[in-house]
Each structure stands twice: as structure tokens, then as C-alpha cells.
Amino acid sequence: MAVLAQIPGLNVAIVECHYQALNEYEDGDNEQSQGAEEDQRTYELTRYIKSKTGAKFGIQIRFGEAFVTEYGIRMEVRIDGRGARTMILRPADLRTYGGQFVCSYKDEQRNSKRYHRDFQFADLEVGEHALSCVEPRSPM
């Protein structure tokens, strides 16, 4: 479960879609980082998990009693650097729901039917075939 020291009461866990939390591992080289602007409190924390290809997963977000706020909360779930889901919760909702469980990308509506795509672990590509050409940056 990822816990940020700067935000007491907020707990985030990667879970199988039947709510079983997966074991998380720390990255020894990674440190918690804070947003550059003082008035914008953005925190990042990286954890790794073991998974099976094709397994579906979700993200469980819980706000405990230690989490105190007068304002609404905007949460953004990013997977592989891409925005997957954004939620806004009012302060009253934090206790009412007891936590959010997110296991699919944004819903889409087509021909008056709603569709969603589950979060699912993909094959891990390693080796020469997984490399992408990156253009060098021009000096500033």
C-alpha cells in the first residue's frame, strides 16, 4: 500500500479485481518527490508489483480518519504515463464511500450503450525489439 508521509490518512493500493491487495516493492533508487510550485501540492510515489500477463487489476483509494480537508479532492489515475481516470470528490464523499475502487478506463458511450475497458497487465517487452528511437534534444 502506497502511503505518502506528507498526506496522512491517504492510502492507495493496487488490487486484483476481487479486492485482494497485491504485494508492493520499493524502488531503492526512487525518492518521494513534491511538486515544484509551493501552492500546488503534488506528490509522487513509485511502487512495483508482480503480476501475471492478462490479469485484471484495480486501484483502491482510501481516506482514513487522519485525512482532514475542507476542500474537494481531485484524483488522477495515470497508467504508463497516460491519464486513465480522473475523479473529483467533495469532502462529505470522502467518508461516505469509505474509499474509491477504480478498475477501468473512462467510460465511453456509443450508440446509446456504455462501454468500459478494464485495467489489465500487458506483456513486459524486454530486449532489443522493445527499444524505441529517441531524437536528441536540442540545446536551449
mmCIF file of N, CA and C in Angstrom:
data_model
loop_
_atom_site.group_PDB
_atom_site.id
_atom_site.type_symbol
_atom_site.label_atom_id
_atom_site.label_comp_id
_atom_site.label_asym_id
_atom_site.label_seq_id
_atom_site.Cartn_x
_atom_site.Cartn_y
_atom_site.Cartn_z
ATOM 1 N N MET A 1 0.846 -1.160 0.000
ATOM 2 C CA MET A 1 0.000 0.000 0.000
ATOM 3 C C MET A 1 0.897 1.230 0.000
ATOM 4 N N ALA A 2 0.693 2.115 -0.950
ATOM 5 C CA ALA A 2 1.480 3.343 -1.032
ATOM 6 C C ALA A 2 0.934 4.366 -0.048
ATOM 7 N N VAL A 3 1.805 4.859 0.808
ATOM 8 C CA VAL A 3 1.419 5.860 1.800
ATOM 9 C C VAL A 3 2.422 6.995 1.713
ATOM 10 N N LEU A 4 1.934 8.211 1.525
ATOM 11 C CA LEU A 4 2.796 9.386 1.486
ATOM 12 C C LEU A 4 2.860 10.013 2.865
ATOM 13 N N ALA A 5 4.058 10.218 3.373
ATOM 14 C CA ALA A 5 4.214 10.824 4.694
ATOM 15 C C ALA A 5 3.605 12.226 4.734
ATOM 16 N N GLN A 6 3.618 12.935 3.597
ATOM 17 C CA GLN A 6 3.095 14.298 3.546
ATOM 18 C C GLN A 6 1.568 14.350 3.585
ATOM 19 N N ILE A 7 0.901 13.221 3.361
ATOM 20 C CA ILE A 7 -0.567 13.203 3.318
ATOM 21 C C ILE A 7 -1.068 12.089 4.230
ATOM 22 N N PRO A 8 -1.110 12.336 5.545
ATOM 23 C CA PRO A 8 -1.588 11.297 6.462
ATOM 24 C C PRO A 8 -3.049 10.943 6.202
ATOM 25 N N GLY A 9 -3.342 9.662 6.277
ATOM 26 C CA GLY A 9 -4.717 9.201 6.108
ATOM 27 C C GLY A 9 -5.069 8.774 4.703
ATOM 28 N N LEU A 10 -4.224 9.066 3.710
ATOM 29 C CA LEU A 10 -4.477 8.646 2.331
ATOM 30 C C LEU A 10 -3.714 7.355 2.076
ATOM 31 N N ASN A 11 -4.430 6.306 1.684
ATOM 32 C CA ASN A 11 -3.831 5.004 1.389
ATOM 33 C C ASN A 11 -4.247 4.564 -0.007
ATOM 34 N N VAL A 12 -3.279 4.139 -0.801
ATOM 35 C CA VAL A 12 -3.543 3.702 -2.169
ATOM 36 C C VAL A 12 -2.944 2.310 -2.348
ATOM 37 N N ALA A 13 -3.712 1.382 -2.908
ATOM 38 C CA ALA A 13 -3.220 0.019 -3.125
ATOM 39 C C ALA A 13 -3.633 -0.469 -4.505
ATOM 40 N N ILE A 14 -2.766 -1.259 -5.126
ATOM 41 C CA ILE A 14 -3.102 -1.951 -6.370
ATOM 42 C C ILE A 14 -3.696 -3.287 -5.952
ATOM 43 N N VAL A 15 -4.878 -3.592 -6.461
ATOM 44 C CA VAL A 15 -5.584 -4.795 -6.036
ATOM 45 C C VAL A 15 -6.049 -5.593 -7.245
ATOM 46 N N GLU A 16 -6.190 -6.891 -7.035
ATOM 47 C CA GLU A 16 -6.839 -7.714 -8.053
ATOM 48 C C GLU A 16 -8.305 -7.313 -8.050
ATOM 49 N N CYS A 17 -9.007 -7.561 -9.121
ATOM 50 C CA CYS A 17 -10.386 -7.069 -9.204
ATOM 51 C C CYS A 17 -11.337 -7.728 -8.216
ATOM 52 N N HIS A 18 -10.860 -8.686 -7.432
ATOM 53 C CA HIS A 18 -11.703 -9.197 -6.347
ATOM 54 C C HIS A 18 -11.185 -8.659 -5.008
ATOM 55 N N TYR A 19 -10.580 -7.461 -5.043
ATOM 56 C CA TYR A 19 -10.196 -6.664 -3.869
ATOM 57 C C TYR A 19 -9.035 -7.208 -3.058
ATOM 58 N N GLN A 20 -8.292 -8.166 -3.548
ATOM 59 C CA GLN A 20 -7.130 -8.681 -2.824
ATOM 60 C C GLN A 20 -5.922 -7.805 -3.161
ATOM 61 N N ALA A 21 -5.331 -7.163 -2.151
ATOM 62 C CA ALA A 21 -4.181 -6.282 -2.380
ATOM 63 C C ALA A 21 -2.977 -7.095 -2.851
ATOM 64 N N LEU A 22 -2.254 -6.559 -3.823
ATOM 65 C CA LEU A 22 -1.046 -7.198 -4.333
ATOM 66 C C LEU A 22 0.157 -6.715 -3.525
ATOM 67 N N ASN A 23 1.174 -7.565 -3.377
ATOM 68 C CA ASN A 23 2.387 -7.163 -2.663
ATOM 69 C C ASN A 23 3.123 -6.094 -3.457
ATOM 70 N N GLU A 24 3.568 -5.054 -2.763
ATOM 71 C CA GLU A 24 4.290 -3.962 -3.403
ATOM 72 C C GLU A 24 5.745 -3.971 -2.966
ATOM 73 N N TYR A 25 6.603 -3.507 -3.871
ATOM 74 C CA TYR A 25 8.036 -3.461 -3.609
ATOM 75 C C TYR A 25 8.539 -2.056 -3.893
ATOM 76 N N GLU A 26 9.458 -1.584 -3.046
ATOM 77 C CA GLU A 26 10.015 -0.249 -3.228
ATOM 78 C C GLU A 26 11.135 -0.281 -4.250
ATOM 79 N N ASP A 27 11.345 0.851 -4.890
ATOM 80 C CA ASP A 27 12.467 1.050 -5.792
ATOM 81 C C ASP A 27 13.552 1.735 -4.976
ATOM 82 N N GLY A 28 14.668 1.076 -4.756
ATOM 83 C CA GLY A 28 15.730 1.622 -3.921
ATOM 84 C C GLY A 28 16.294 2.937 -4.417
ATOM 85 N N ASP A 29 16.199 3.203 -5.725
ATOM 86 C CA ASP A 29 16.741 4.444 -6.282
ATOM 87 C C ASP A 29 15.739 5.577 -6.284
ATOM 88 N N ASN A 30 14.486 5.278 -6.030
ATOM 89 C CA ASN A 30 13.428 6.275 -6.167
ATOM 90 C C ASN A 30 13.131 6.949 -4.836
ATOM 91 N N GLU A 31 12.983 8.264 -4.873
ATOM 92 C CA GLU A 31 12.609 9.017 -3.686
ATOM 93 C C GLU A 31 11.266 9.675 -3.928
ATOM 94 N N GLN A 32 10.558 9.977 -2.846
ATOM 95 C CA GLN A 32 9.302 10.702 -2.977
ATOM 96 C C GLN A 32 9.620 12.093 -3.492
ATOM 97 N N SER A 33 8.824 12.590 -4.413
ATOM 98 C CA SER A 33 9.054 13.931 -4.937
ATOM 99 C C SER A 33 7.825 14.790 -4.721
ATOM 100 N N GLN A 34 8.075 16.071 -4.636
ATOM 101 C CA GLN A 34 6.994 17.026 -4.408
ATOM 102 C C GLN A 34 6.953 17.975 -5.587
ATOM 103 N N GLY A 35 5.766 18.506 -5.892
ATOM 104 C CA GLY A 35 5.595 19.456 -6.981
ATOM 105 C C GLY A 35 6.482 20.675 -6.798
ATOM 106 N N ALA A 36 6.867 21.296 -7.918
ATOM 107 C CA ALA A 36 7.793 22.416 -7.878
ATOM 108 C C ALA A 36 7.163 23.674 -7.288
ATOM 109 N N GLU A 37 5.900 23.901 -7.550
ATOM 110 C CA GLU A 37 5.248 25.107 -7.051
ATOM 111 C C GLU A 37 4.765 24.880 -5.629
ATOM 112 N N GLU A 38 5.037 25.856 -4.756
ATOM 113 C CA GLU A 38 4.653 25.687 -3.357
ATOM 114 C C GLU A 38 3.148 25.638 -3.155
ATOM 115 N N ASP A 39 2.397 26.409 -3.956
ATOM 116 C CA ASP A 39 0.949 26.437 -3.753
ATOM 117 C C ASP A 39 0.255 25.237 -4.377
ATOM 118 N N GLN A 40 0.957 24.469 -5.172
ATOM 119 C CA GLN A 40 0.379 23.271 -5.790
ATOM 120 C C GLN A 40 1.001 22.058 -5.121
ATOM 121 N N ARG A 41 0.212 21.355 -4.320
ATOM 122 C CA ARG A 41 0.743 20.194 -3.607
ATOM 123 C C ARG A 41 0.537 18.949 -4.450
ATOM 124 N N THR A 42 1.582 18.564 -5.132
ATOM 125 C CA THR A 42 1.566 17.365 -5.950
ATOM 126 C C THR A 42 2.664 16.444 -5.443
ATOM 127 N N TYR A 43 2.305 15.215 -5.139
ATOM 128 C CA TYR A 43 3.275 14.265 -4.617
ATOM 129 C C TYR A 43 3.266 13.014 -5.477
ATOM 130 N N GLU A 44 4.424 12.411 -5.640
ATOM 131 C CA GLU A 44 4.532 11.172 -6.397
ATOM 132 C C GLU A 44 5.260 10.132 -5.563
ATOM 133 N N LEU A 45 4.844 8.903 -5.725
ATOM 134 C CA LEU A 45 5.485 7.786 -5.043
ATOM 135 C C LEU A 45 5.398 6.591 -5.980
ATOM 136 N N THR A 46 6.501 5.900 -6.192
ATOM 137 C CA THR A 46 6.514 4.762 -7.107
ATOM 138 C C THR A 46 6.689 3.471 -6.323
ATOM 139 N N ARG A 47 5.864 2.502 -6.643
ATOM 140 C CA ARG A 47 5.964 1.161 -6.077
ATOM 141 C C ARG A 47 5.828 0.175 -7.235
ATOM 142 N N TYR A 48 6.398 -1.013 -7.062
ATOM 143 C CA TYR A 48 6.323 -2.051 -8.078
ATOM 144 C C TYR A 48 5.584 -3.258 -7.526
ATOM 145 N N ILE A 49 4.949 -4.001 -8.424
ATOM 146 C CA ILE A 49 4.224 -5.210 -8.037
ATOM 147 C C ILE A 49 4.571 -6.323 -9.018
ATOM 148 N N LYS A 50 4.361 -7.554 -8.609
ATOM 149 C CA LYS A 50 4.495 -8.699 -9.511
ATOM 150 C C LYS A 50 3.104 -9.008 -10.034
ATOM 151 N N SER A 51 3.023 -9.343 -11.312
ATOM 152 C CA SER A 51 1.707 -9.626 -11.886
ATOM 153 C C SER A 51 1.825 -10.687 -12.969
ATOM 154 N N LYS A 52 0.676 -11.193 -13.368
ATOM 155 C CA LYS A 52 0.599 -12.144 -14.470
ATOM 156 C C LYS A 52 0.031 -11.415 -15.680
ATOM 157 N N THR A 53 0.577 -11.709 -16.844
ATOM 158 C CA THR A 53 0.071 -11.116 -18.069
ATOM 159 C C THR A 53 -1.414 -11.419 -18.223
ATOM 160 N N GLY A 54 -2.177 -10.399 -18.548
ATOM 161 C CA GLY A 54 -3.607 -10.569 -18.769
ATOM 162 C C GLY A 54 -4.462 -10.419 -17.527
ATOM 163 N N ALA A 55 -3.836 -10.383 -16.349
ATOM 164 C CA ALA A 55 -4.614 -10.249 -15.108
ATOM 165 C C ALA A 55 -5.226 -8.852 -15.024
ATOM 166 N N LYS A 56 -6.469 -8.795 -14.606
ATOM 167 C CA LYS A 56 -7.143 -7.511 -14.423
ATOM 168 C C LYS A 56 -6.810 -6.983 -13.037
ATOM 169 N N PHE A 57 -6.774 -5.657 -12.905
ATOM 170 C CA PHE A 57 -6.450 -5.075 -11.612
ATOM 171 C C PHE A 57 -7.218 -3.786 -11.395
ATOM 172 N N GLY A 58 -7.200 -3.329 -10.182
ATOM 173 C CA GLY A 58 -7.850 -2.076 -9.824
ATOM 174 C C GLY A 58 -6.972 -1.280 -8.887
ATOM 175 N N ILE A 59 -7.396 -0.081 -8.596
ATOM 176 C CA ILE A 59 -6.685 0.800 -7.681
ATOM 177 C C ILE A 59 -7.657 1.181 -6.586
ATOM 178 N N GLN A 60 -7.289 0.895 -5.361
ATOM 179 C CA GLN A 60 -8.152 1.194 -4.218
ATOM 180 C C GLN A 60 -7.594 2.423 -3.506
ATOM 181 N N ILE A 61 -8.430 3.431 -3.343
ATOM 182 C CA ILE A 61 -8.043 4.694 -2.722
ATOM 183 C C ILE A 61 -8.902 4.874 -1.486
ATOM 184 N N ARG A 62 -8.264 4.969 -0.329
ATOM 185 C CA ARG A 62 -8.998 5.115 0.934
ATOM 186 C C ARG A 62 -8.547 6.368 1.670
ATOM 187 N N PHE A 63 -9.520 7.042 2.253
ATOM 188 C CA PHE A 63 -9.258 8.223 3.068
ATOM 189 C C PHE A 63 -9.591 7.876 4.509
ATOM 190 N N GLY A 64 -8.568 7.744 5.348
ATOM 191 C CA GLY A 64 -8.764 7.401 6.754
ATOM 192 C C GLY A 64 -9.101 8.624 7.592
ATOM 193 N N GLU A 65 -9.320 8.386 8.870
ATOM 194 C CA GLU A 65 -9.685 9.459 9.800
ATOM 195 C C GLU A 65 -8.618 10.545 9.879
ATOM 196 N N ALA A 66 -7.357 10.190 9.659
ATOM 197 C CA ALA A 66 -6.271 11.173 9.748
ATOM 198 C C ALA A 66 -6.278 12.152 8.576
ATOM 199 N N PHE A 67 -7.041 11.830 7.525
ATOM 200 C CA PHE A 67 -7.108 12.713 6.358
ATOM 201 C C PHE A 67 -8.151 13.790 6.620
ATOM 202 N N VAL A 68 -7.698 15.027 6.709
ATOM 203 C CA VAL A 68 -8.593 16.144 7.021
ATOM 204 C C VAL A 68 -8.484 17.180 5.911
ATOM 205 N N THR A 69 -9.630 17.616 5.397
ATOM 206 C CA THR A 69 -9.639 18.659 4.377
ATOM 207 C C THR A 69 -10.956 19.415 4.408
ATOM 208 N N GLU A 70 -10.891 20.666 4.027
ATOM 209 C CA GLU A 70 -12.102 21.482 3.884
ATOM 210 C C GLU A 70 -12.524 21.544 2.425
ATOM 211 N N TYR A 71 -11.674 21.057 1.546
ATOM 212 C CA TYR A 71 -11.869 21.232 0.116
ATOM 213 C C TYR A 71 -12.113 19.896 -0.578
ATOM 214 N N GLY A 72 -12.604 19.975 -1.792
ATOM 215 C CA GLY A 72 -12.771 18.778 -2.598
ATOM 216 C C GLY A 72 -11.414 18.225 -3.014
ATOM 217 N N ILE A 73 -11.411 16.989 -3.425
ATOM 218 C CA ILE A 73 -10.182 16.307 -3.826
ATOM 219 C C ILE A 73 -10.300 15.905 -5.288
ATOM 220 N N ARG A 74 -9.276 16.209 -6.067
ATOM 221 C CA ARG A 74 -9.202 15.751 -7.453
ATOM 222 C C ARG A 74 -8.137 14.665 -7.500
ATOM 223 N N MET A 75 -8.533 13.478 -7.944
ATOM 224 C CA MET A 75 -7.601 12.363 -8.065
ATOM 225 C C MET A 75 -7.436 12.023 -9.536
ATOM 226 N N GLU A 76 -6.211 11.786 -9.928
ATOM 227 C CA GLU A 76 -5.940 11.394 -11.302
ATOM 228 C C GLU A 76 -5.157 10.091 -11.285
ATOM 229 N N VAL A 77 -5.684 9.091 -11.948
ATOM 230 C CA VAL A 77 -5.011 7.801 -12.076
ATOM 231 C C VAL A 77 -4.289 7.804 -13.415
ATOM 232 N N ARG A 78 -2.975 7.571 -13.357
ATOM 233 C CA ARG A 78 -2.162 7.512 -14.568
ATOM 234 C C ARG A 78 -1.520 6.129 -14.643
ATOM 235 N N ILE A 79 -1.611 5.520 -15.806
ATOM 236 C CA ILE A 79 -1.012 4.204 -16.026
ATOM 237 C C ILE A 79 -0.077 4.319 -17.218
ATOM 238 N N ASP A 80 1.158 3.924 -17.013
ATOM 239 C CA ASP A 80 2.197 4.052 -18.041
ATOM 240 C C ASP A 80 2.276 5.478 -18.577
ATOM 241 N N GLY A 81 2.106 6.441 -17.690
ATOM 242 C CA GLY A 81 2.230 7.848 -18.060
ATOM 243 C C GLY A 81 1.011 8.455 -18.727
ATOM 244 N N ARG A 82 -0.026 7.686 -18.927
ATOM 245 C CA ARG A 82 -1.234 8.195 -19.594
ATOM 246 C C ARG A 82 -2.373 8.324 -18.597
ATOM 247 N N GLY A 83 -3.145 9.392 -18.743
ATOM 248 C CA GLY A 83 -4.308 9.584 -17.879
ATOM 249 C C GLY A 83 -5.332 8.492 -18.129
ATOM 250 N N ALA A 84 -5.720 7.784 -17.077
ATOM 251 C CA ALA A 84 -6.683 6.693 -17.210
ATOM 252 C C ALA A 84 -8.034 7.084 -16.638
ATOM 253 N N ARG A 85 -8.028 7.821 -15.549
ATOM 254 C CA ARG A 85 -9.290 8.171 -14.890
ATOM 255 C C ARG A 85 -9.049 9.385 -14.009
ATOM 256 N N THR A 86 -10.007 10.286 -13.964
ATOM 257 C CA THR A 86 -9.957 11.442 -13.078
ATOM 258 C C THR A 86 -11.259 11.494 -12.306
ATOM 259 N N MET A 87 -11.150 11.745 -11.000
ATOM 260 C CA MET A 87 -12.336 11.811 -10.146
ATOM 261 C C MET A 87 -12.252 13.053 -9.276
ATOM 262 N N ILE A 88 -13.394 13.615 -8.971
ATOM 263 C CA ILE A 88 -13.467 14.725 -8.034
ATOM 264 C C ILE A 88 -14.421 14.315 -6.924
ATOM 265 N N LEU A 89 -13.956 14.411 -5.677
ATOM 266 C CA LEU A 89 -14.768 14.043 -4.518
ATOM 267 C C LEU A 89 -14.945 15.249 -3.614
ATOM 268 N N ARG A 90 -16.157 15.465 -3.176
ATOM 269 C CA ARG A 90 -16.425 16.509 -2.183
ATOM 270 C C ARG A 90 -15.979 15.994 -0.822
ATOM 271 N N PRO A 91 -15.680 16.901 0.129
ATOM 272 C CA PRO A 91 -15.257 16.453 1.463
ATOM 273 C C PRO A 91 -16.236 15.462 2.098
ATOM 274 N N ALA A 92 -17.536 15.671 1.928
ATOM 275 C CA ALA A 92 -18.530 14.760 2.516
ATOM 276 C C ALA A 92 -18.442 13.362 1.903
ATOM 277 N N ASP A 93 -18.048 13.262 0.648
ATOM 278 C CA ASP A 93 -17.952 11.967 -0.035
ATOM 279 C C ASP A 93 -16.792 11.118 0.470
ATOM 280 N N LEU A 94 -15.780 11.756 1.038
ATOM 281 C CA LEU A 94 -14.599 11.009 1.479
ATOM 282 C C LEU A 94 -14.947 9.985 2.542
ATOM 283 N N ARG A 95 -15.858 10.315 3.424
ATOM 284 C CA ARG A 95 -16.252 9.389 4.494
ATOM 285 C C ARG A 95 -17.433 8.507 4.061
ATOM 286 N N THR A 96 -18.310 9.048 3.236
ATOM 287 C CA THR A 96 -19.500 8.310 2.813
ATOM 288 C C THR A 96 -19.126 7.027 2.081
ATOM 289 N N TYR A 97 -18.216 7.131 1.132
ATOM 290 C CA TYR A 97 -17.859 5.972 0.323
ATOM 291 C C TYR A 97 -16.793 5.110 0.984
ATOM 292 N N GLY A 98 -16.040 5.680 1.916
ATOM 293 C CA GLY A 98 -15.010 4.918 2.610
ATOM 294 C C GLY A 98 -13.839 4.545 1.730
ATOM 295 N N GLY A 99 -13.873 4.911 0.496
ATOM 296 C CA GLY A 99 -12.780 4.622 -0.425
ATOM 297 C C GLY A 99 -13.312 4.476 -1.833
ATOM 298 N N GLN A 100 -12.453 4.664 -2.783
ATOM 299 C CA GLN A 100 -12.816 4.534 -4.187
ATOM 300 C C GLN A 100 -12.096 3.316 -4.751
ATOM 301 N N PHE A 101 -12.773 2.608 -5.621
ATOM 302 C CA PHE A 101 -12.172 1.460 -6.290
ATOM 303 C C PHE A 101 -12.263 1.715 -7.780
ATOM 304 N N VAL A 102 -11.133 1.836 -8.429
ATOM 305 C CA VAL A 102 -11.095 2.162 -9.850
ATOM 306 C C VAL A 102 -10.495 0.978 -10.587
ATOM 307 N N CYS A 103 -11.240 0.402 -11.531
ATOM 308 C CA CYS A 103 -10.685 -0.749 -12.261
ATOM 309 C C CYS A 103 -10.951 -0.680 -13.758
ATOM 310 N N SER A 104 -11.293 0.513 -14.260
ATOM 311 C CA SER A 104 -11.474 0.622 -15.703
ATOM 312 C C SER A 104 -11.165 2.037 -16.164
ATOM 313 N N TYR A 105 -10.859 2.131 -17.445
ATOM 314 C CA TYR A 105 -10.634 3.431 -18.052
ATOM 315 C C TYR A 105 -11.955 4.184 -18.121
ATOM 316 N N LYS A 106 -11.879 5.438 -18.517
ATOM 317 C CA LYS A 106 -13.081 6.262 -18.623
ATOM 318 C C LYS A 106 -14.130 5.549 -19.472
ATOM 319 N N ASP A 107 -15.363 5.614 -19.018
ATOM 320 C CA ASP A 107 -16.451 5.006 -19.778
ATOM 321 C C ASP A 107 -16.660 5.764 -21.083
ATOM 322 N N GLU A 108 -17.045 5.046 -22.096
ATOM 323 C CA GLU A 108 -17.394 5.654 -23.375
ATOM 324 C C GLU A 108 -18.834 5.309 -23.692
ATOM 325 N N GLN A 109 -19.475 6.195 -24.410
ATOM 326 C CA GLN A 109 -20.842 5.918 -24.829
ATOM 327 C C GLN A 109 -20.880 5.909 -26.349
ATOM 328 N N ARG A 110 -21.372 4.806 -26.895
ATOM 329 C CA ARG A 110 -21.504 4.652 -28.344
ATOM 330 C C ARG A 110 -22.874 4.067 -28.631
ATOM 331 N N ASN A 111 -23.581 4.680 -29.544
ATOM 332 C CA ASN A 111 -24.905 4.189 -29.940
ATOM 333 C C ASN A 111 -25.779 3.905 -28.723
ATOM 334 N N SER A 112 -25.810 4.833 -27.803
ATOM 335 C CA SER A 112 -26.618 4.789 -26.571
ATOM 336 C C SER A 112 -26.266 3.624 -25.636
ATOM 337 N N LYS A 113 -25.095 3.025 -25.828
ATOM 338 C CA LYS A 113 -24.622 1.979 -24.921
ATOM 339 C C LYS A 113 -23.328 2.449 -24.269
ATOM 340 N N ARG A 114 -23.144 2.080 -22.990
ATOM 341 C CA ARG A 114 -21.928 2.458 -22.259
ATOM 342 C C ARG A 114 -20.914 1.317 -22.316
ATOM 343 N N TYR A 115 -19.662 1.678 -22.544
ATOM 344 C CA TYR A 115 -18.581 0.707 -22.613
ATOM 345 C C TYR A 115 -17.458 1.134 -21.674
ATOM 346 N N HIS A 116 -16.714 0.164 -21.184
ATOM 347 C CA HIS A 116 -15.511 0.471 -20.423
ATOM 348 C C HIS A 116 -14.449 -0.571 -20.753
ATOM 349 N N ARG A 117 -13.219 -0.211 -20.468
ATOM 350 C CA ARG A 117 -12.096 -1.119 -20.705
ATOM 351 C C ARG A 117 -11.395 -1.341 -19.372
ATOM 352 N N ASP A 118 -11.309 -2.590 -18.944
ATOM 353 C CA ASP A 118 -10.672 -2.914 -17.669
ATOM 354 C C ASP A 118 -9.180 -2.603 -17.709
ATOM 355 N N PHE A 119 -8.615 -2.278 -16.536
ATOM 356 C CA PHE A 119 -7.167 -2.207 -16.405
ATOM 357 C C PHE A 119 -6.670 -3.645 -16.470
ATOM 358 N N GLN A 120 -5.641 -3.872 -17.266
ATOM 359 C CA GLN A 120 -5.154 -5.230 -17.460
ATOM 360 C C GLN A 120 -3.643 -5.187 -17.682
ATOM 361 N N PHE A 121 -2.922 -6.102 -17.023
ATOM 362 C CA PHE A 121 -1.473 -6.153 -17.182
ATOM 363 C C PHE A 121 -1.129 -6.709 -18.554
ATOM 364 N N ALA A 122 -0.194 -6.053 -19.228
ATOM 365 C CA ALA A 122 0.235 -6.472 -20.559
ATOM 366 C C ALA A 122 1.562 -7.217 -20.462
ATOM 367 N N ASP A 123 1.965 -7.815 -21.577
ATOM 368 C CA ASP A 123 3.277 -8.453 -21.645
ATOM 369 C C ASP A 123 4.349 -7.406 -21.402
ATOM 370 N N LEU A 124 5.386 -7.791 -20.696
ATOM 371 C CA LEU A 124 6.528 -6.920 -20.484
ATOM 372 C C LEU A 124 7.491 -7.149 -21.628
ATOM 373 N N GLU A 125 7.776 -6.100 -22.384
ATOM 374 C CA GLU A 125 8.676 -6.225 -23.520
ATOM 375 C C GLU A 125 10.089 -5.884 -23.079
ATOM 376 N N VAL A 126 10.990 -6.814 -23.277
ATOM 377 C CA VAL A 126 12.396 -6.585 -22.948
ATOM 378 C C VAL A 126 13.247 -6.996 -24.132
ATOM 379 N N GLY A 127 14.448 -6.488 -24.200
ATOM 380 C CA GLY A 127 15.354 -6.845 -25.281
ATOM 381 C C GLY A 127 15.401 -5.770 -26.349
ATOM 382 N N GLU A 128 16.159 -6.041 -27.387
ATOM 383 C CA GLU A 128 16.380 -5.076 -28.464
ATOM 384 C C GLU A 128 15.081 -4.641 -29.144
ATOM 385 N N HIS A 129 14.141 -5.562 -29.329
ATOM 386 C CA HIS A 129 12.905 -5.249 -30.046
ATOM 387 C C HIS A 129 12.030 -4.247 -29.290
ATOM 388 N N ALA A 130 12.273 -4.064 -27.991
ATOM 389 C CA ALA A 130 11.454 -3.157 -27.192
ATOM 390 C C ALA A 130 11.997 -1.731 -27.190
ATOM 391 N N LEU A 131 13.165 -1.518 -27.793
ATOM 392 C CA LEU A 131 13.770 -0.189 -27.797
ATOM 393 C C LEU A 131 13.090 0.717 -28.806
ATOM 394 N N SER A 132 12.979 1.991 -28.457
ATOM 395 C CA SER A 132 12.423 2.993 -29.360
ATOM 396 C C SER A 132 13.485 4.049 -29.621
ATOM 397 N N CYS A 133 13.532 4.552 -30.824
ATOM 398 C CA CYS A 133 14.480 5.596 -31.182
ATOM 399 C C CYS A 133 14.015 6.917 -30.575
ATOM 400 N N VAL A 134 14.923 7.607 -29.913
ATOM 401 C CA VAL A 134 14.601 8.896 -29.305
ATOM 402 C C VAL A 134 15.492 9.943 -29.940
ATOM 403 N N GLU A 135 14.873 11.010 -30.437
ATOM 404 C CA GLU A 135 15.635 12.098 -31.039
ATOM 405 C C GLU A 135 16.358 12.874 -29.949
ATOM 406 N N PRO A 136 17.622 13.247 -30.176
ATOM 407 C CA PRO A 136 18.330 14.035 -29.165
ATOM 408 C C PRO A 136 17.691 15.410 -29.005
ATOM 409 N N ARG A 137 17.722 15.914 -27.780
ATOM 410 C CA ARG A 137 17.167 17.244 -27.513
ATOM 411 C C ARG A 137 18.127 18.305 -28.024
ATOM 412 N N SER A 138 17.553 19.377 -28.544
ATOM 413 C CA SER A 138 18.394 20.487 -28.989
ATOM 414 C C SER A 138 18.793 21.325 -27.780
ATOM 415 N N PRO A 139 20.001 21.882 -27.773
ATOM 416 C CA PRO A 139 20.419 22.696 -26.628
ATOM 417 C C PRO A 139 19.544 23.931 -26.503
ATOM 418 N N MET A 140 19.323 24.343 -25.279
ATOM 419 C CA MET A 140 18.464 25.516 -25.035
ATOM 420 C C MET A 140 19.245 26.791 -25.128
#
